[in-house]
XYZ file of C-alpha atoms in Angstrom:
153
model
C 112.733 86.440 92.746
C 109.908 85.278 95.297
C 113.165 84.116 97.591
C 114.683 87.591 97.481
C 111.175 89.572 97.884
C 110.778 87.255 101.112
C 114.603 87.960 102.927
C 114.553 91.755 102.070
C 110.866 91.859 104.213
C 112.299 89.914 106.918
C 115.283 92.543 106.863
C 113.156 95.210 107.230
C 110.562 93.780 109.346
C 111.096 96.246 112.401
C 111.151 99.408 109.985
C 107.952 97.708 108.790
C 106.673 97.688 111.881
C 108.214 101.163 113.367
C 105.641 102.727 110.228
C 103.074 100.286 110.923
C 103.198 99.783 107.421
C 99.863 96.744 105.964
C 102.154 94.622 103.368
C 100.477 92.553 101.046
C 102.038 89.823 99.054
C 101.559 88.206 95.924
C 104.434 86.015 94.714
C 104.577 83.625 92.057
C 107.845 81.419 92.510
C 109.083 82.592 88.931
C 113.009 82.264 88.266
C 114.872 85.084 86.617
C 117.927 84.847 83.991
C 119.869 86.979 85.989
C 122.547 87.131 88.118
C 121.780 86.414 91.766
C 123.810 89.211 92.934
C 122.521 91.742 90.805
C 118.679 90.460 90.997
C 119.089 90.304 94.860
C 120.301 93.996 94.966
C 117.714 95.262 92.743
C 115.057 93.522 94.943
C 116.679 94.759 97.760
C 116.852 98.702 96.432
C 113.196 98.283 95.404
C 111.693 97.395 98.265
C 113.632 99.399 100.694
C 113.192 102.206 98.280
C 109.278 101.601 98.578
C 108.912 100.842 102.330
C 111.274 104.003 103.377
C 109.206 106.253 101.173
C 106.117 104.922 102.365
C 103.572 107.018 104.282
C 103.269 105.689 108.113
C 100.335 103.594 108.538
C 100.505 102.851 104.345
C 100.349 99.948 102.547
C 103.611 98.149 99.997
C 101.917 96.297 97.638
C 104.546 93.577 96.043
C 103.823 91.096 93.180
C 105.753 88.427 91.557
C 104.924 87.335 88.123
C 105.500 86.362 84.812
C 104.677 88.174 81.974
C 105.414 86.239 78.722
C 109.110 85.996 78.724
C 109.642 87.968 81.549
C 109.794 87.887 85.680
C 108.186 90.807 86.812
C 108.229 92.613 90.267
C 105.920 95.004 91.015
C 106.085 97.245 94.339
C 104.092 99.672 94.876
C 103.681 102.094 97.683
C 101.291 104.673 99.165
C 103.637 107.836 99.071
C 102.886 111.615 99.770
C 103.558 112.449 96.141
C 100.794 115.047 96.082
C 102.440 117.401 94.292
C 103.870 114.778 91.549
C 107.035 113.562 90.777
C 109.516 114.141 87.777
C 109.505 110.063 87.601
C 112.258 109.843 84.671
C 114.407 112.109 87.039
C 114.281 109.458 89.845
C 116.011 106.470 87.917
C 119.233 109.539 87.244
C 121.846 109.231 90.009
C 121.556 111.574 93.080
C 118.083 112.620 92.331
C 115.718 112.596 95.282
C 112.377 113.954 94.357
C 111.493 117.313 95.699
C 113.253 119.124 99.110
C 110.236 117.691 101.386
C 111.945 113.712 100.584
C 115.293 114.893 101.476
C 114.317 115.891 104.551
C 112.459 112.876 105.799
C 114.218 109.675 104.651
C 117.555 109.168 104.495
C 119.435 108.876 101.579
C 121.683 109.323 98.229
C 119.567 109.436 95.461
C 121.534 105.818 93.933
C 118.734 103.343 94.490
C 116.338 103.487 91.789
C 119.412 104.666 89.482
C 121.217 101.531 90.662
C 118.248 99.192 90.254
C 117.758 100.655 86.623
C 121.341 100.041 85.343
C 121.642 96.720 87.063
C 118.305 95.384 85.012
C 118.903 97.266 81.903
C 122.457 95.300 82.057
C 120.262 91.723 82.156
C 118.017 92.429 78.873
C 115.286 93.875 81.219
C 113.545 96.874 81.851
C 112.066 99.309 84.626
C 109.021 101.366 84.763
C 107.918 104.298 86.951
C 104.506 104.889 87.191
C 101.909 107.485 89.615
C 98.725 106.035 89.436
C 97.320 108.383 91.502
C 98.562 111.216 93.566
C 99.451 108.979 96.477
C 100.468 105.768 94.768
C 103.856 105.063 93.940
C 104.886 101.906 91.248
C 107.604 100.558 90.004
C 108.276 97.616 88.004
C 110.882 95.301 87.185
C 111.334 92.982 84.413
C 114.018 90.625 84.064
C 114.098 87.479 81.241
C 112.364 84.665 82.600
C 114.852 81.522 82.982
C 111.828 79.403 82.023
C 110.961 79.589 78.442
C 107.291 80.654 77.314
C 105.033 77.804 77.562
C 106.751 75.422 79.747
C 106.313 75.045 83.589
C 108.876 74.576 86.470
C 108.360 71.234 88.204
């Protein structure tokens, strides 16, 4: 996943810049059971998703790791969510969060329902979490390829 996270920042590297976003990375070069398609669009929805939403002049966390026998992703993104979001809403189709989002960042409402069908199809799973009132997290796990206890050489 570490390949993907890398090509979707260079693709948005001017929108990055245009919201003088701070981007910090933290990628372990895991490998996912998963098809490359799939993995490379829910990579792609994630980040996008977290890097539009993200307040101008914020910071998109992303992290690459394993977790037992899973590859996790983790993006997170400062967000003006002051006023809380319905998060099990946001992985349904068409949903947007409240009228303020839908004014500001393009959109349809299919990313984070994509990303969620496309991993729960590969044996993984998503969460959506609000740490705080400006933090927006999600995470993606998809099987490791590697099993638990051995090491890529």
């Amino acid at each position: 996943l570490a390949a993907a996270v890398q090509r979707e920042l260079a693709e948005l590297a001017g929108l990055i810049d245009e919201k003088a976003l701070r981007v910090r990375v933290g990628l372990f070069d895991a490998v996912a059971w998963a098809d490359p398609v799939l993995s490379d669009l829910v990579v792609r929805n994630v980040i996008e998703n977290a890097v539009r939403h993200a307040v101008t002049g914020g910071v998109v966390d992303l992290c690459v790791a394993v977790d037992g026998a899973m590859v996790v992703l983790v993006v997170s993104n400062t967000a003006d969510v002051s006023d809380g979001l319905d998060l099990d809403a946001l992985l349904q189709p068409f949903h947007r969060g409240d009228d303020s989002r839908l004014t500001r960042v393009p959109g349809f409402g299919l990313g984070l329902a994509i990303v969620d069908s496309a991993v729960t199809a590969q044996n993984g799973w998503v969460r959506l979490s609000q740490p705080d009132e400006h933090i927006f997290r999600i995470e993606v796990a998809l099987p490791s390829a590697v099993p638990v206890g051995e090491t890529v050489l």
